[in-house]
Short mmCIF file of C-alpha atoms in Angstrom, two decimals:
data_model
loop_
_atom_site.label_atom_id
_atom_site.label_comp_id
_atom_site.label_asym_id
_atom_site.label_seq_id
_atom_site.Cartn_x
_atom_site.Cartn_y
_atom_site.Cartn_z
CA UNK R 6 -68.23 -44.50 -86.32
CA UNK R 7 -68.64 -46.69 -83.24
CA UNK R 8 -70.63 -43.93 -81.58
CA UNK R 9 -72.97 -43.76 -84.54
CA UNK R 10 -73.90 -47.50 -84.47
CA UNK R 11 -77.24 -48.48 -83.07
CA UNK R 12 -76.88 -51.36 -80.61
CA UNK R 13 -79.57 -53.94 -79.87
CA UNK R 14 -80.36 -54.07 -76.07
CA UNK R 15 -81.03 -57.66 -75.16
CA UNK R 16 -82.67 -56.78 -71.81
CA UNK R 17 -84.88 -53.76 -72.67
CA UNK R 18 -87.15 -53.22 -75.66
CA UNK R 19 -87.60 -49.64 -74.44
CA UNK R 20 -86.66 -47.75 -71.28
CA UNK R 21 -87.61 -49.86 -68.23
CA UNK R 22 -89.65 -52.24 -70.39
CA UNK R 23 -87.88 -55.64 -70.56
CA UNK R 24 -88.01 -58.23 -73.26
CA UNK R 25 -90.16 -61.20 -72.26
CA UNK R 26 -87.16 -63.41 -71.39
CA UNK R 27 -86.08 -60.78 -68.84
CA UNK R 28 -89.44 -60.06 -67.35
CA UNK R 29 -89.16 -62.24 -64.12
CA UNK R 30 -85.53 -61.13 -63.59
CA UNK R 31 -86.38 -57.40 -64.05
CA UNK R 32 -89.32 -57.69 -61.49
CA UNK R 33 -86.82 -59.29 -59.04
CA UNK R 34 -84.08 -56.69 -59.70
CA UNK R 35 -86.46 -53.71 -59.27
CA UNK R 36 -87.18 -54.86 -55.70
CA UNK R 37 -83.47 -55.16 -54.71
CA UNK R 38 -81.44 -52.75 -52.54
CA UNK R 39 -78.38 -51.57 -54.50
CA UNK R 40 -76.28 -51.81 -51.32
CA UNK R 41 -77.12 -55.52 -51.02
CA UNK R 42 -76.22 -56.08 -54.64
CA UNK R 43 -72.88 -54.33 -54.20
CA UNK R 44 -72.20 -56.59 -51.20
CA UNK R 45 -73.10 -59.58 -53.36
CA UNK R 46 -70.63 -58.40 -56.01
CA UNK R 47 -67.79 -58.24 -53.46
CA UNK R 48 -68.81 -61.72 -52.16
CA UNK R 49 -68.69 -63.19 -55.63
CA UNK R 50 -65.23 -61.69 -56.25
CA UNK R 51 -63.96 -63.09 -53.03
CA UNK R 52 -65.47 -66.54 -53.90
CA UNK R 53 -63.60 -66.43 -57.28
CA UNK R 54 -60.41 -65.47 -55.49
CA UNK R 55 -60.72 -68.33 -52.94
CA UNK R 56 -61.58 -70.83 -55.67
CA UNK R 57 -58.52 -69.74 -57.68
CA UNK R 58 -60.51 -68.76 -60.79
CA UNK R 59 -57.69 -66.82 -62.46
CA UNK R 60 -55.96 -66.57 -65.80
CA UNK R 61 -52.40 -65.68 -66.75
CA UNK R 62 -51.61 -62.70 -68.98
CA UNK R 63 -48.50 -63.19 -71.11
CA UNK R 64 -46.03 -60.36 -71.24
CA UNK R 65 -47.26 -58.62 -68.11
CA UNK R 66 -44.50 -58.82 -65.53
CA UNK R 67 -46.44 -56.90 -62.96
CA UNK R 68 -49.76 -58.63 -63.41
CA UNK R 69 -49.08 -62.13 -64.50
CA UNK R 70 -52.13 -63.62 -62.86
CA UNK R 71 -55.48 -61.91 -62.81
CA UNK R 72 -58.90 -62.52 -61.37
CA UNK R 73 -61.37 -62.62 -64.27
CA UNK R 74 -64.04 -59.95 -63.75
CA UNK R 75 -67.53 -61.38 -63.10
CA UNK R 76 -70.82 -59.55 -63.43
CA UNK R 77 -73.89 -60.62 -61.36
CA UNK R 78 -76.50 -59.71 -64.07
CA UNK R 79 -77.25 -62.83 -66.04
CA UNK R 80 -77.47 -62.89 -69.83
CA UNK R 81 -80.87 -64.52 -70.62
CA UNK R 82 -81.78 -66.30 -73.83
CA UNK R 83 -85.35 -67.39 -74.63
CA UNK R 84 -85.91 -71.14 -75.34
CA UNK R 85 -87.20 -70.41 -78.91
CA UNK R 86 -84.11 -68.34 -79.73
CA UNK R 87 -81.83 -71.02 -78.38
CA UNK R 88 -83.63 -73.75 -80.40
CA UNK R 89 -82.96 -71.88 -83.66
CA UNK R 90 -79.32 -71.23 -82.68
CA UNK R 91 -78.55 -74.86 -81.95
CA UNK R 92 -79.75 -75.90 -85.41
CA UNK R 93 -77.14 -73.60 -86.98
CA UNK R 94 -74.39 -74.60 -84.53
CA UNK R 95 -74.90 -78.30 -85.13
CA UNK R 96 -74.92 -77.81 -88.88
CA UNK R 97 -71.62 -75.83 -88.75
CA UNK R 98 -69.89 -78.34 -86.48
CA UNK R 99 -70.95 -81.16 -88.80
CA UNK R 100 -69.53 -79.31 -91.73
CA UNK R 101 -66.19 -78.51 -89.92
CA UNK R 102 -65.66 -82.22 -89.20
CA UNK R 103 -66.50 -83.15 -92.76
CA UNK R 104 -64.11 -80.51 -94.04
CA UNK R 105 -61.25 -81.78 -91.89
CA UNK R 106 -61.76 -85.34 -92.98
CA UNK R 107 -61.83 -84.22 -96.65
CA UNK R 108 -58.73 -82.13 -96.68
CA UNK R 109 -56.72 -84.88 -95.01
CA UNK R 110 -58.10 -87.48 -97.46
CA UNK R 111 -59.64 -86.98 -100.89
CA UNK R 112 -59.61 -83.12 -100.88
CA UNK R 113 -62.79 -82.99 -102.98
CA UNK R 114 -63.41 -79.37 -101.89
CA UNK R 115 -60.10 -78.35 -103.44
CA UNK R 116 -60.75 -80.33 -106.61
CA UNK R 117 -64.18 -78.67 -106.96
CA UNK R 118 -62.58 -75.28 -106.74
CA UNK R 119 -64.65 -74.19 -103.77
CA UNK R 120 -61.51 -73.49 -101.75
CA UNK R 121 -58.17 -72.21 -103.29
CA UNK R 122 -55.55 -75.03 -102.88
CA UNK R 123 -52.76 -72.67 -101.65
CA UNK R 124 -55.08 -71.60 -98.78
CA UNK R 125 -54.79 -75.14 -97.40
CA UNK R 126 -51.47 -76.36 -98.75
CA UNK R 127 -49.50 -73.29 -97.59
CA UNK R 128 -51.34 -73.02 -94.28
CA UNK R 129 -49.10 -73.51 -91.22
CA UNK R 130 -51.98 -75.16 -89.34
CA UNK R 131 -52.32 -77.85 -92.06
CA UNK R 132 -50.38 -80.98 -90.91
CA UNK R 133 -49.04 -83.07 -93.78
CA UNK R 134 -48.56 -85.94 -91.25
CA UNK R 135 -52.35 -86.17 -90.83
CA UNK R 136 -52.94 -86.93 -94.50
CA UNK R 137 -54.63 -90.33 -94.86
CA UNK R 138 -55.10 -90.71 -91.04
CA UNK R 139 -58.57 -91.25 -89.82
CA UNK R 140 -59.13 -90.66 -86.05
CA UNK R 141 -61.25 -93.11 -84.03
CA UNK R 142 -64.90 -92.62 -84.98
CA UNK R 143 -63.82 -90.20 -87.76
CA UNK R 144 -63.98 -87.25 -85.36
CA UNK R 145 -61.52 -84.43 -85.56
CA UNK R 146 -63.12 -81.84 -83.35
CA UNK R 147 -64.41 -83.47 -80.16
CA UNK R 148 -64.82 -80.06 -78.37
CA UNK R 149 -65.74 -76.95 -80.41
CA UNK R 150 -66.39 -73.39 -79.35
CA UNK R 151 -68.43 -71.31 -81.83
CA UNK R 152 -68.12 -67.58 -81.03
CA UNK R 153 -71.44 -65.77 -81.82
CA UNK R 154 -72.33 -62.04 -81.77
CA UNK R 155 -75.85 -60.60 -81.95
CA UNK R 156 -76.76 -57.51 -83.85
CA UNK R 157 -80.57 -57.53 -83.76
CA UNK R 158 -83.58 -59.39 -82.37
CA UNK R 159 -83.25 -62.34 -84.72
CA UNK R 160 -79.78 -61.67 -86.18
CA UNK R 161 -76.72 -63.62 -84.99
CA UNK R 162 -73.32 -63.88 -86.72
CA UNK R 163 -70.45 -66.38 -86.18
CA UNK R 164 -67.42 -64.37 -85.36
CA UNK R 165 -64.97 -67.25 -85.41
CA UNK R 166 -64.66 -71.04 -84.88
CA UNK R 167 -62.52 -72.68 -82.18
CA UNK R 168 -61.74 -76.26 -83.28
CA UNK R 169 -58.27 -76.48 -81.69
CA UNK R 170 -58.44 -76.02 -77.98
CA UNK R 171 -61.49 -73.87 -77.06
CA UNK R 172 -61.24 -72.48 -73.53
CA UNK R 173 -63.57 -70.83 -71.03
CA UNK R 174 -65.90 -73.68 -70.09
CA UNK R 175 -64.66 -73.64 -66.47
CA UNK R 176 -65.79 -70.04 -66.18
CA UNK R 177 -69.26 -70.99 -67.55
CA UNK R 178 -69.59 -73.65 -64.90
CA UNK R 179 -68.24 -71.49 -61.98
CA UNK R 180 -70.37 -68.53 -63.05
CA UNK R 181 -73.49 -70.66 -62.69
CA UNK R 182 -72.32 -72.14 -59.34
CA UNK R 183 -71.70 -68.67 -58.04
CA UNK R 184 -75.07 -67.37 -59.17
CA UNK R 185 -76.87 -70.25 -57.51
CA UNK R 186 -74.97 -69.63 -54.29
CA UNK R 187 -75.52 -65.87 -54.40
CA UNK R 188 -79.12 -65.73 -55.61
CA UNK R 189 -80.91 -69.05 -55.08
CA UNK R 190 -84.29 -67.33 -55.22
CA UNK R 191 -83.69 -66.36 -58.87
CA UNK R 192 -83.59 -70.01 -59.96
CA UNK R 193 -86.96 -70.57 -58.31
CA UNK R 194 -88.45 -67.63 -60.32
CA UNK R 195 -86.74 -68.58 -63.58
CA UNK R 196 -86.56 -72.15 -64.99
CA UNK R 197 -83.11 -72.23 -66.39
CA UNK R 198 -81.51 -75.11 -68.39
CA UNK R 199 -78.73 -76.89 -66.50
CA UNK R 200 -75.00 -76.59 -67.39
CA UNK R 201 -73.62 -78.52 -64.44
CA UNK R 202 -73.63 -81.85 -66.33
CA UNK R 203 -71.05 -80.63 -68.85
CA UNK R 204 -68.05 -82.54 -67.24
CA UNK R 205 -70.08 -85.76 -67.27
CA UNK R 206 -71.13 -85.20 -70.92
CA UNK R 207 -67.53 -84.32 -71.80
CA UNK R 208 -66.26 -87.56 -70.28
CA UNK R 209 -69.02 -89.66 -71.91
CA UNK R 210 -68.37 -88.05 -75.25
CA UNK R 211 -64.56 -88.59 -75.04
CA UNK R 212 -65.01 -92.20 -73.84
CA UNK R 213 -67.17 -92.90 -76.96
CA UNK R 214 -64.16 -91.99 -79.07
CA UNK R 215 -61.71 -94.37 -77.44
CA UNK R 216 -59.50 -96.25 -79.89
CA UNK R 217 -60.54 -99.75 -81.04
CA UNK R 218 -57.65 -101.22 -79.05
CA UNK R 219 -59.50 -100.25 -75.80
CA UNK R 220 -61.70 -103.22 -74.66
CA UNK R 221 -62.54 -102.03 -71.16
CA UNK R 222 -63.74 -98.68 -69.62
CA UNK R 223 -61.41 -96.07 -71.19
CA UNK R 224 -58.76 -94.25 -69.21
CA UNK R 225 -58.86 -90.51 -69.68
CA UNK R 226 -56.24 -87.89 -69.02
CA UNK R 227 -55.92 -84.07 -69.58
CA UNK R 228 -52.57 -82.96 -70.94
CA UNK R 229 -51.63 -79.55 -69.75
CA UNK R 230 -48.55 -77.39 -70.54
CA UNK R 231 -48.33 -76.69 -66.80
CA UNK R 232 -49.11 -74.10 -64.18
CA UNK R 233 -47.82 -71.14 -66.16
CA UNK R 234 -50.27 -71.60 -68.99
CA UNK R 235 -53.08 -69.03 -69.15
CA UNK R 236 -55.80 -71.63 -68.92
CA UNK R 237 -54.18 -73.91 -66.33
CA UNK R 238 -57.08 -73.41 -63.88
CA UNK R 239 -59.41 -74.80 -66.48
CA UNK R 240 -57.22 -77.80 -67.18
CA UNK R 241 -57.12 -78.80 -63.54
CA UNK R 242 -60.82 -78.02 -63.07
CA UNK R 243 -61.98 -80.26 -65.88
CA UNK R 244 -59.65 -83.06 -64.99
CA UNK R 245 -61.06 -82.98 -61.45
CA UNK R 246 -64.70 -82.75 -62.48
CA UNK R 247 -64.37 -85.53 -65.06
CA UNK R 248 -62.53 -87.82 -62.70
CA UNK R 249 -59.61 -87.88 -65.20
CA UNK R 250 -55.86 -87.56 -64.50
CA UNK R 251 -54.12 -84.21 -65.01
CA UNK R 252 -50.80 -84.86 -66.59
CA UNK R 253 -47.77 -82.91 -68.08
CA UNK R 254 -45.51 -84.19 -70.78
CA UNK R 255 -42.94 -85.48 -68.32
CA UNK R 256 -45.63 -87.68 -66.70
CA UNK R 257 -45.98 -89.68 -69.88
CA UNK R 258 -43.86 -92.07 -71.89
CA UNK R 259 -44.27 -94.59 -74.73
CA UNK R 260 -44.32 -98.21 -73.57
CA UNK R 261 -45.35 -101.36 -75.52
CA UNK R 262 -46.96 -99.27 -78.24
CA UNK R 263 -49.15 -97.26 -75.82
CA UNK R 264 -49.05 -93.87 -74.26
CA UNK R 265 -48.55 -94.52 -70.54
CA UNK R 266 -48.80 -92.21 -67.51
CA UNK R 267 -46.89 -92.45 -64.25
CA UNK R 268 -48.99 -93.69 -61.30
CA UNK R 269 -48.28 -95.06 -57.80
CA UNK R 270 -48.65 -98.47 -59.38
CA UNK R 271 -46.16 -97.80 -62.19
CA UNK R 272 -46.87 -96.70 -65.75
CA UNK R 273 -50.39 -97.42 -67.02
CA UNK R 274 -51.87 -96.87 -70.52
CA UNK R 275 -54.09 -94.00 -71.44
CA UNK R 276 -56.85 -94.47 -73.98
CA UNK R 277 -58.02 -90.87 -74.49
CA UNK R 278 -55.83 -87.82 -74.08
CA UNK R 279 -57.72 -84.43 -73.90
CA UNK R 280 -54.77 -82.31 -74.91
CA UNK R 281 -54.50 -78.61 -74.15
CA UNK R 282 -51.03 -78.38 -75.82
CA UNK R 283 -50.74 -76.97 -79.32
CA UNK R 284 -49.83 -79.19 -82.28
CA UNK R 285 -46.29 -77.75 -82.58
CA UNK R 286 -45.37 -78.77 -78.99
CA UNK R 287 -47.20 -82.12 -78.81
CA UNK R 288 -44.33 -84.37 -80.05
CA UNK R 289 -40.71 -83.22 -80.32
CA UNK R 290 -39.88 -86.18 -82.59
CA UNK R 291 -42.51 -85.25 -85.17
CA UNK R 292 -42.99 -81.53 -84.77
CA UNK R 293 -40.90 -78.95 -82.88
CA UNK R 294 -37.74 -80.72 -81.62
CA UNK R 295 -37.22 -78.00 -78.98
CA UNK R 296 -40.57 -78.74 -77.25
CA UNK R 297 -40.38 -79.63 -73.55
CA UNK R 298 -44.17 -79.87 -73.23
CA UNK R 299 -45.08 -82.88 -75.26
CA UNK R 300 -44.24 -86.58 -75.44
CA UNK R 301 -41.63 -87.93 -77.84
CA UNK R 302 -43.29 -90.41 -80.24
CA UNK R 303 -46.90 -89.79 -79.17
CA UNK R 304 -47.96 -88.97 -82.73
CA UNK R 305 -46.63 -92.34 -83.92
CA UNK R 306 -48.82 -94.09 -81.35
CA UNK R 307 -51.78 -91.94 -82.40
CA UNK R 308 -51.16 -92.86 -86.07
CA UNK R 309 -51.07 -96.57 -85.17
CA UNK R 310 -54.36 -96.35 -83.27
CA UNK R 311 -53.00 -96.75 -79.75
CA UNK R 312 -54.52 -93.52 -78.39
CA UNK R 313 -57.19 -90.93 -79.15
CA UNK R 314 -56.10 -87.29 -79.06
CA UNK R 315 -58.83 -84.74 -78.61
CA UNK R 316 -58.93 -82.45 -80.48
CA UNK R 317 -57.11 -84.16 -83.36
CA UNK R 318 -53.76 -82.79 -84.54
CA UNK R 319 -54.33 -80.55 -87.54
CA UNK R 320 -57.90 -79.60 -86.54
CA UNK R 321 -56.63 -75.99 -85.95
CA UNK R 322 -56.86 -75.16 -89.73
CA UNK R 323 -60.63 -74.81 -89.13
CA UNK R 324 -59.72 -71.89 -86.79
CA UNK R 325 -57.95 -70.09 -89.58
CA UNK R 326 -59.66 -66.73 -90.20
CA UNK R 327 -59.02 -66.90 -93.97
CA UNK R 328 -60.63 -70.35 -94.06
CA UNK R 329 -63.50 -68.88 -91.95
CA UNK R 330 -64.31 -66.48 -94.88
CA UNK R 331 -65.25 -69.58 -96.95
CA UNK R 332 -67.43 -71.27 -94.24
CA UNK R 333 -70.83 -70.57 -95.97
CA UNK R 334 -69.44 -72.40 -99.02
CA UNK R 335 -67.96 -75.14 -96.82
CA UNK R 336 -71.33 -75.69 -95.11
CA UNK R 337 -73.16 -75.84 -98.47
CA UNK R 338 -70.54 -78.19 -99.95
CA UNK R 339 -70.70 -80.84 -97.15
CA UNK R 340 -74.35 -80.54 -96.01
CA UNK R 341 -76.02 -79.64 -99.34
CA UNK R 342 -77.83 -76.87 -97.51
CA UNK R 343 -77.42 -73.10 -97.02
CA UNK R 344 -75.64 -72.15 -93.82
CA UNK R 345 -78.19 -71.40 -91.10
CA UNK R 346 -75.72 -69.14 -89.25
CA UNK R 347 -74.35 -66.03 -90.95
CA UNK R 348 -70.70 -65.21 -91.40
CA UNK R 349 -69.33 -61.68 -90.97
CA UNK R 350 -68.23 -60.25 -94.36
CA UNK R 351 -64.51 -60.85 -94.44
CA UNK R 352 -61.77 -59.29 -96.65
CA UNK R 353 -58.71 -61.46 -97.12
CA UNK R 354 -55.81 -59.08 -97.29
CA UNK R 355 -53.76 -61.57 -99.36
CA UNK R 356 -56.05 -60.53 -102.24
CA UNK R 357 -54.78 -57.32 -103.84
CA UNK R 358 -58.29 -55.82 -104.38
CA UNK R 359 -59.32 -56.57 -100.85
CA UNK R 360 -56.07 -55.12 -99.48
CA UNK R 361 -56.66 -51.96 -101.41
CA UNK R 362 -60.14 -51.63 -99.99
CA UNK R 363 -58.92 -52.32 -96.43
CA UNK R 364 -56.19 -49.73 -96.68
CA UNK R 365 -58.66 -47.13 -98.03
CA UNK R 366 -61.15 -47.88 -95.29
CA UNK R 367 -58.94 -48.79 -92.30
CA UNK R 368 -60.64 -46.42 -89.92
CA UNK R 369 -63.97 -48.24 -90.41
CA UNK R 370 -62.78 -51.88 -90.16
CA UNK R 371 -61.71 -54.45 -87.61
CA UNK R 372 -58.43 -56.03 -88.67
CA UNK R 373 -57.28 -59.42 -87.22
CA UNK R 374 -54.31 -61.80 -87.64
CA UNK R 375 -55.26 -64.89 -89.52
CA UNK R 376 -53.90 -67.14 -86.75
CA UNK R 377 -54.49 -64.66 -83.91
CA UNK R 378 -56.43 -65.25 -80.70
CA UNK R 379 -57.24 -63.69 -77.37
CA UNK R 380 -57.67 -60.21 -78.88
CA UNK R 381 -53.95 -59.79 -79.52
CA UNK R 382 -52.60 -58.24 -82.72
CA UNK R 383 -55.92 -56.73 -83.80
CA UNK R 384 -57.02 -53.24 -84.74
CA UNK R 385 -60.47 -51.76 -84.17
CA UNK R 386 -60.32 -48.91 -86.77
CA UNK R 387 -63.13 -46.65 -85.52
CA UNK R 388 -61.52 -46.56 -81.97
CA UNK R 389 -57.85 -46.27 -83.22
CA UNK R 390 -55.71 -43.13 -83.20
CA UNK R 391 -54.08 -41.85 -86.35
CA UNK R 392 -50.75 -43.22 -85.05
CA UNK R 393 -52.22 -46.67 -84.55
CA UNK R 394 -53.78 -46.63 -87.98
CA UNK R 395 -50.51 -45.59 -89.63
CA UNK R 396 -48.63 -48.31 -87.78
CA UNK R 397 -51.14 -51.01 -88.74
CA UNK R 398 -51.18 -49.77 -92.38
CA UNK R 399 -47.45 -50.47 -92.52
CA UNK R 400 -48.00 -53.94 -91.05
CA UNK R 401 -50.57 -54.75 -93.72
CA UNK R 402 -48.32 -53.62 -96.50
CA UNK R 403 -45.37 -55.60 -95.21
CA UNK R 404 -47.29 -58.94 -94.72
CA UNK R 405 -50.84 -58.70 -96.11
CA UNK R 406 -51.36 -62.53 -96.02
CA UNK R 407 -51.18 -62.39 -92.26
CA UNK R 408 -54.45 -60.44 -91.91
CA UNK R 409 -58.14 -60.33 -92.61
CA UNK R 410 -60.53 -57.38 -92.11
CA UNK R 411 -64.20 -57.18 -91.26
CA UNK R 412 -66.77 -54.46 -90.91
CA UNK R 413 -67.30 -53.09 -87.36
CA UNK R 414 -70.37 -54.84 -86.06
CA UNK R 415 -72.98 -53.31 -83.84
CA UNK R 416 -72.54 -55.84 -81.05
CA UNK R 417 -75.63 -56.25 -78.84
CA UNK R 418 -75.53 -55.10 -75.18
CA UNK R 419 -76.59 -56.58 -71.99
CA UNK R 420 -76.61 -54.67 -68.67
CA UNK R 421 -73.87 -55.00 -66.02
CA UNK R 422 -74.22 -53.88 -62.46
CA UNK R 423 -71.89 -50.90 -62.11
CA UNK R 424 -71.99 -47.84 -59.85
CA UNK R 425 -75.15 -49.30 -58.22
CA UNK R 426 -77.14 -49.36 -61.45
CA UNK R 427 -77.63 -51.23 -64.68
CA UNK R 428 -75.51 -49.95 -67.52
CA UNK R 429 -75.10 -51.52 -71.01
CA UNK R 430 -71.97 -53.35 -72.17
CA UNK R 431 -71.16 -55.26 -75.37
CA UNK R 432 -71.13 -59.05 -75.23
CA UNK R 433 -70.38 -62.10 -77.30
CA UNK R 434 -71.29 -65.81 -76.66
CA UNK R 435 -69.22 -68.99 -76.89
CA UNK R 436 -71.45 -72.09 -76.86
CA UNK R 437 -69.55 -75.35 -76.29
CA UNK R 438 -70.22 -78.38 -78.55
CA UNK R 439 -69.26 -82.00 -77.69
CA UNK R 440 -68.98 -84.40 -80.57
CA UNK R 441 -69.08 -88.13 -79.82
CA UNK R 442 -69.28 -91.15 -82.14
CA UNK R 443 -73.04 -91.06 -82.18
CA UNK R 444 -74.06 -87.70 -80.70
CA UNK R 445 -73.58 -83.97 -80.81
CA UNK R 446 -74.25 -82.24 -77.43
CA UNK R 447 -74.54 -78.41 -77.21
CA UNK R 448 -74.46 -77.03 -73.63
CA UNK R 449 -77.38 -74.64 -73.15
CA UNK R 450 -75.96 -71.15 -73.28
CA UNK R 451 -72.24 -71.26 -72.97
CA UNK R 452 -69.81 -68.52 -71.98
CA UNK R 453 -70.89 -64.88 -72.26
CA UNK R 454 -67.87 -62.59 -72.40
CA UNK R 455 -68.49 -58.95 -71.66
CA UNK R 456 -66.55 -55.83 -72.42
CA UNK R 457 -66.32 -54.27 -68.98
CA UNK R 458 -65.04 -50.97 -70.30
CA UNK R 459 -67.73 -48.56 -71.43
CA UNK R 460 -67.96 -48.37 -75.23
CA UNK R 461 -65.38 -51.13 -75.84
CA UNK R 462 -66.13 -53.84 -78.41
CA UNK R 463 -63.33 -56.10 -77.18
CA UNK R 464 -64.63 -58.78 -74.81
CA UNK R 465 -61.50 -60.94 -74.40
CA UNK R 466 -60.35 -61.49 -70.84
CA UNK R 467 -56.74 -60.82 -71.89
CA UNK R 468 -57.89 -57.33 -72.91
CA UNK R 469 -59.89 -56.53 -69.70
CA UNK R 470 -63.11 -58.29 -70.57
CA UNK R 471 -65.22 -60.15 -68.00
CA UNK R 472 -67.83 -62.90 -67.97
CA UNK R 473 -71.37 -63.36 -66.80
CA UNK R 474 -73.73 -66.33 -66.36
CA UNK R 475 -75.70 -67.30 -69.42
CA UNK R 476 -79.28 -68.55 -68.95
CA UNK R 477 -81.30 -70.49 -71.47
CA UNK R 478 -84.83 -70.61 -70.29
CA UNK R 479 -86.66 -73.93 -70.43
CA UNK R 480 -89.34 -74.28 -73.06
#
């Protein structure tokens, strides 16, 4: 079936005739020597290696740390297209924050019957301890990643929401820095929106959400699980670029009702903690007692207003793929308007009729774990063998509530430079959204992930995908 799908080409409207957004780039590319471009590719790879832009792959003893593949052909988005996308993204993020506030307070959406109560009450990502707790500024998701896929000229779908700890922004920034260093002449030919101010915007946004107890310039820190985490490079990168401290759980302790970090001057209080540690491991006194990554008692300080934690504990329920299937209704409920961005049709396998349909059409569907991420634990039916289909059918029958299924989308393609020529590969897009007390800031473009393997629809870096620079052209 994958081979029968027609894919929208974002660069070319027909053979060797580019879309308007790519016109200046195509003119430049046509004048280049492939040997020079191959050399540039090697230089870019070496630059990534020297900078340390790597990620860890869990369960791979022989390849624990990898260099993320980078492609030198930018993905280009016209200003008008981006303007329309940002309207939908902002609406969606507004609805997600309203939803999170509601389910931890009055639960009006459940009372109205828009969402089944068990879907929230029995959800492992729903934190009972957050009920009645209002974060500083009422913001639950300070940093959001909205994964988009394109299927036609004016047709975009949200594939999933990332309201817990969205990653990849460091790759977005390094991709741009690398392109400017490799091809400065391109940025003279193309007026591209900046992304380099993201760390400054992130800091400003987080500072605006400091707790009321903070009366001076807020102190920020990034909490990382440590060097073995798959996104450690990003944690260190963002702390450095923001001018914030990078801390691990053992660097922190509770003192005089505040979360304090170890410094050369003794322990000093933190006002805002950008945590990259999952809820379960955040506080061994309140959550998983076996956790060695968090800080005992930090949730109690958070509850008393002594620190801001970004993103808020319990925000991860908005990542749930079963909750995702209700997002058009959630947007309508909280904004009073129809969702501007489309959802992918989703079958919740916990529903008997949906499960029956999924089992009968498994070879045509994409099946994902409700709480899955990184491309792990998923099945792409059209590309699966009979053995893989049979194995996954047994998984679905054994624990149907663990999975959702979706039609196989005809993901758009953009070219990559391979074998000295342009060749199409499937892509998605993760724009990054910063939510402050009085502002919503959407970085122009975001991270484009690309399936480096020919014909593959899986773009995750953990599954062999790469990245490329994303340009939003100035109006």
